[in-house]
Amino acid sequence: MTFEVGRVRALYPALADGYAYLDGAAGTQVPRTVIDAIAGAYRGGIGNVGGAFPASGRSEAIVAGCRQAVADLVGGVPDGVILGPNMTTLTYRLANALAAGWQPGDEVVVSRLDHDANVRPWVQAAARAGAVIRWAEVDLATGELPAAQYEGLVGERTRLVAVSAASNVLGTRPDVTLIGAAAHAAGALVYVDGVHAAAHGPVDMAALGADFYATSAYKWSGPHVGAVVADPALLERVRPDKLASSSDLVPERFEQGTSPFADFAGVTAAVDHLASLDPDATGDRRRRVLASMAAAEAYELELFAVLLDGLEAMGHVTAYGKAARRTATAYFTVAGHDPRQVAEHLAARRVNVWNGHNYAWELTGALAIRDAGSAVRAGLVHYNTREDVDRLLEGVAELG
Ligand SMILES: Cc1ncc(COP(=O)(O)O)c(C=O)c1O
């Protein structure tokens, strides 16, 4: 199929402002259907769940719809979808709950590639349990996270392997399937950070070997809601801190306090939007999501080749990461200009990019760029265009 980016862009009111939104890796704009779903939930009257009146029932239906939508996006089941404010909060919650079963001398494997939200919660929970952290290292020349090293990192004391399905700065997509297989062979659980990955291609958490798959709707055209998906049978064995008075059912017992029900309606609308990206896709929503995200990925990568070739052709630009499998995410520095100055220069040309470590704390430290402001990130999502890319390249060329 030809990806109809003009049709897709018309669905996003915010894109009409003329800016090149290359900041999607930090959060996307949302289509009208998402805005309408959130407004519609409020307009129709919602209440807290568990009440005897219809508005409460409407919230319950919204929650159920949201769990089903997220399950369809990643290949899980609705009863295994934990919803919460964001991935970081949910990961801390799960790290603390899982660590309650760890013994001194147990081991946890984290990676130097990961966003800090899939590192620090594990490091801190392990320290409290007396467990040992083992680090998977990045090949700094390529930005790859070699899967082969995991054979030597996991062993009979390994309780959990935390790994990213895609780096939010380099775009690197590690071979999570291989890493997951090594972890499972050692009897360890696998916690996959899919926050960046899920926005850029089809997700099948079972094929990845993910016992837990974390994602955030605001990266894929939805509102600020996070989710962690797992097998409900696994969640039954985990006991998070919770109020005595709140539900002890799975997945509710992992969800603290009152939820943003209207936003959950927006999450469902966002998944429906993703499923519609390929208008020729047929079948149930899961099948349409897979086809649509494959189409979006192909479109993004074609555009990304132009972006990356353009950057790499400039003598004053250093682009980081050369992974064989990656998302359409560029991370670069410009000689003679710190990353913030580059971002400001581009902002004046109506190009939105991020500067800084973007929470890739360990990676930017290992690359020895963090103290100098790290780098500039320009990422593509399915609504970006060749014009956006050209404007970025022209703006960066002016700094040469
Ligand atoms: C790869 C990755 N992991 C985790 C996070 C944290 O997600 P959240 O903002 O939902 O806590 C982000 C956010 O930028 C991310 O890009």
PDB file of N, CA, C and O and ligand atoms in Angstrom, residues 25-26 85-89 115 117-118 164 166-168 193-196 215-216 218-219 225-226 358 377, ligand 1:
ATOM      1  N   ALA A  25       9.059  11.192  19.810  1.00  0.00           N
ATOM      2  CA  ALA A  25       9.609  10.224  20.761  1.00  0.00           C
ATOM      3  C   ALA A  25       9.382  10.675  22.204  1.00  0.00           C
ATOM      4  O   ALA A  25       9.470   9.871  23.136  1.00  0.00           O
ATOM      5  N   ALA A  26       9.105  11.960  22.396  1.00  0.00           N
ATOM      6  CA  ALA A  26       8.811  12.454  23.742  1.00  0.00           C
ATOM      7  C   ALA A  26       7.305  12.559  23.965  1.00  0.00           C
ATOM      8  O   ALA A  26       6.851  12.955  25.036  1.00  0.00           O
ATOM      9  N   PRO A  85      -0.641   5.831  35.598  1.00  0.00           N
ATOM     10  CA  PRO A  85      -0.328   7.167  35.100  1.00  0.00           C
ATOM     11  C   PRO A  85       0.739   7.187  34.002  1.00  0.00           C
ATOM     12  O   PRO A  85       0.686   8.006  33.101  1.00  0.00           O
ATOM     13  N   ASN A  86       1.709   6.310  34.101  1.00  0.00           N
ATOM     14  CA  ASN A  86       2.794   6.267  33.097  1.00  0.00           C
ATOM     15  C   ASN A  86       3.627   5.020  33.345  1.00  0.00           C
ATOM     16  O   ASN A  86       3.447   4.333  34.350  1.00  0.00           O
ATOM     17  N   MET A  87       4.544   4.745  32.431  1.00  0.00           N
ATOM     18  CA  MET A  87       5.357   3.534  32.545  1.00  0.00           C
ATOM     19  C   MET A  87       6.262   3.583  33.780  1.00  0.00           C
ATOM     20  O   MET A  87       6.478   2.571  34.456  1.00  0.00           O
ATOM     21  N   THR A  88       6.822   4.753  34.077  1.00  0.00           N
ATOM     22  CA  THR A  88       7.766   4.851  35.194  1.00  0.00           C
ATOM     23  C   THR A  88       7.096   4.453  36.506  1.00  0.00           C
ATOM     24  O   THR A  88       7.632   3.637  37.281  1.00  0.00           O
ATOM     25  N   THR A  89       5.932   5.004  36.753  1.00  0.00           N
ATOM     26  CA  THR A  89       5.205   4.707  37.993  1.00  0.00           C
ATOM     27  C   THR A  89       4.888   3.220  38.087  1.00  0.00           C
ATOM     28  O   THR A  89       5.072   2.587  39.138  1.00  0.00           O
ATOM     29  N   HIS A 115      16.259   3.310  28.671  1.00  0.00           N
ATOM     30  CA  HIS A 115      15.740   4.495  29.364  1.00  0.00           C
ATOM     31  C   HIS A 115      15.843   4.218  30.862  1.00  0.00           C
ATOM     32  O   HIS A 115      15.642   3.073  31.304  1.00  0.00           O
ATOM     33  N   ALA A 117      13.956   4.584  33.207  1.00  0.00           N
ATOM     34  CA  ALA A 117      12.745   4.032  33.838  1.00  0.00           C
ATOM     35  C   ALA A 117      12.737   2.512  33.822  1.00  0.00           C
ATOM     36  O   ALA A 117      11.961   1.889  34.552  1.00  0.00           O
ATOM     37  N   ASN A 118      13.588   1.911  32.977  1.00  0.00           N
ATOM     38  CA  ASN A 118      13.706   0.448  33.007  1.00  0.00           C
ATOM     39  C   ASN A 118      15.049   0.016  33.589  1.00  0.00           C
ATOM     40  O   ASN A 118      15.500  -1.104  33.371  1.00  0.00           O
ATOM     41  N   SER A 164      15.020  -3.133  26.859  1.00  0.00           N
ATOM     42  CA  SER A 164      14.190  -2.280  26.016  1.00  0.00           C
ATOM     43  C   SER A 164      13.941  -2.928  24.665  1.00  0.00           C
ATOM     44  O   SER A 164      14.838  -3.523  24.072  1.00  0.00           O
ATOM     45  N   ALA A 166      13.193  -1.022  22.186  1.00  0.00           N
ATOM     46  CA  ALA A 166      13.811  -0.025  21.301  1.00  0.00           C
ATOM     47  C   ALA A 166      14.326   1.131  22.141  1.00  0.00           C
ATOM     48  O   ALA A 166      13.639   1.591  23.060  1.00  0.00           O
ATOM     49  N   SER A 167      15.536   1.580  21.822  1.00  0.00           N
ATOM     50  CA  SER A 167      16.115   2.728  22.530  1.00  0.00           C
ATOM     51  C   SER A 167      15.403   4.003  22.108  1.00  0.00           C
ATOM     52  O   SER A 167      15.192   4.249  20.914  1.00  0.00           O
ATOM     53  N   ASN A 168      15.070   4.839  23.102  1.00  0.00           N
ATOM     54  CA  ASN A 168      14.357   6.084  22.787  1.00  0.00           C
ATOM     55  C   ASN A 168      15.272   7.158  22.226  1.00  0.00           C
ATOM     56  O   ASN A 168      14.795   8.208  21.819  1.00  0.00           O
ATOM     57  N   ASP A 193      10.631  -3.012  28.091  1.00  0.00           N
ATOM     58  CA  ASP A 193      10.189  -1.627  27.951  1.00  0.00           C
ATOM     59  C   ASP A 193       9.833  -1.405  26.485  1.00  0.00           C
ATOM     60  O   ASP A 193      10.710  -1.269  25.635  1.00  0.00           O
ATOM     61  N   GLY A 194       8.542  -1.358  26.221  1.00  0.00           N
ATOM     62  CA  GLY A 194       8.076  -1.136  24.855  1.00  0.00           C
ATOM     63  C   GLY A 194       7.569   0.271  24.627  1.00  0.00           C
ATOM     64  O   GLY A 194       6.843   0.523  23.670  1.00  0.00           O
ATOM     65  N   VAL A 195       7.976   1.197  25.493  1.00  0.00           N
ATOM     66  CA  VAL A 195       7.422   2.561  25.383  1.00  0.00           C
ATOM     67  C   VAL A 195       7.798   3.194  24.048  1.00  0.00           C
ATOM     68  O   VAL A 195       6.952   3.800  23.386  1.00  0.00           O
ATOM     69  N   HIS A 196       9.053   3.056  23.645  1.00  0.00           N
ATOM     70  CA  HIS A 196       9.451   3.634  22.364  1.00  0.00           C
ATOM     71  C   HIS A 196       9.037   2.720  21.211  1.00  0.00           C
ATOM     72  O   HIS A 196       8.542   3.181  20.178  1.00  0.00           O
ATOM     73  N   THR A 215       4.142  -0.046  28.113  1.00  0.00           N
ATOM     74  CA  THR A 215       3.940   0.904  27.020  1.00  0.00           C
ATOM     75  C   THR A 215       3.253   2.156  27.569  1.00  0.00           C
ATOM     76  O   THR A 215       2.715   2.139  28.674  1.00  0.00           O
ATOM     77  N   SER A 216       3.296   3.226  26.815  1.00  0.00           N
ATOM     78  CA  SER A 216       2.670   4.485  27.222  1.00  0.00           C
ATOM     79  C   SER A 216       1.901   5.060  26.049  1.00  0.00           C
ATOM     80  O   SER A 216       2.479   5.316  24.990  1.00  0.00           O
ATOM     81  N   TYR A 218       0.776   7.914  25.355  1.00  0.00           N
ATOM     82  CA  TYR A 218       1.072   9.245  24.817  1.00  0.00           C
ATOM     83  C   TYR A 218       2.185   9.213  23.769  1.00  0.00           C
ATOM     84  O   TYR A 218       2.437  10.212  23.100  1.00  0.00           O
ATOM     85  N   LYS A 219       2.829   8.058  23.618  1.00  0.00           N
ATOM     86  CA  LYS A 219       3.832   7.924  22.553  1.00  0.00           C
ATOM     87  C   LYS A 219       3.188   7.472  21.251  1.00  0.00           C
ATOM     88  O   LYS A 219       3.825   7.477  20.208  1.00  0.00           O
ATOM     89  N   VAL A 225      -1.290   8.087  29.617  1.00  0.00           N
ATOM     90  CA  VAL A 225      -1.668   6.887  30.369  1.00  0.00           C
ATOM     91  C   VAL A 225      -0.607   5.825  30.071  1.00  0.00           C
ATOM     92  O   VAL A 225      -0.169   5.699  28.927  1.00  0.00           O
ATOM     93  N   GLY A 226      -0.185   5.096  31.094  1.00  0.00           N
ATOM     94  CA  GLY A 226       0.768   4.006  30.894  1.00  0.00           C
ATOM     95  C   GLY A 226       0.089   2.659  31.105  1.00  0.00           C
ATOM     96  O   GLY A 226      -0.997   2.583  31.705  1.00  0.00           O
ATOM     97  N   ASN A 358      17.532  12.736  27.434  1.00  0.00           N
ATOM     98  CA  ASN A 358      16.230  12.076  27.241  1.00  0.00           C
ATOM     99  C   ASN A 358      16.077  10.840  28.134  1.00  0.00           C
ATOM    100  O   ASN A 358      15.427   9.871  27.741  1.00  0.00           O
ATOM    101  N   ARG A 377      17.764  15.015  19.519  1.00  0.00           N
ATOM    102  CA  ARG A 377      16.981  13.884  19.015  1.00  0.00           C
ATOM    103  C   ARG A 377      15.893  14.380  18.067  1.00  0.00           C
ATOM    104  O   ARG A 377      15.106  15.254  18.426  1.00  0.00           O
TER     105      ARG A 377
HETATM  106  C1  LIG B   1      11.901   4.020  26.046  1.00  0.00           C
HETATM  107  C2  LIG B   1      11.171   4.700  27.151  1.00  0.00           C
HETATM  108  N1  LIG B   1      10.961   4.042  28.287  1.00  0.00           N
HETATM  109  C3  LIG B   1      10.303   4.585  29.323  1.00  0.00           C
HETATM  110  C4  LIG B   1       9.838   5.873  29.260  1.00  0.00           C
HETATM  111  C5  LIG B   1       9.112   6.425  30.440  1.00  0.00           C
HETATM  112  O1  LIG B   1       7.757   6.432  30.124  1.00  0.00           O
HETATM  113  P1  LIG B   1       6.718   7.244  30.992  1.00  0.00           P
HETATM  114  O2  LIG B   1       6.860   8.676  30.621  1.00  0.00           O
HETATM  115  O3  LIG B   1       5.400   6.660  30.565  1.00  0.00           O
HETATM  116  O4  LIG B   1       7.015   6.992  32.418  1.00  0.00           O
HETATM  117  C6  LIG B   1      10.035   6.622  28.103  1.00  0.00           C
HETATM  118  C7  LIG B   1       9.587   8.019  28.042  1.00  0.00           C
HETATM  119  O5  LIG B   1      10.156   8.831  27.386  1.00  0.00           O
HETATM  120  C8  LIG B   1      10.710   6.015  27.008  1.00  0.00           C
HETATM  121  O6  LIG B   1      10.926   6.675  25.874  1.00  0.00           O
END
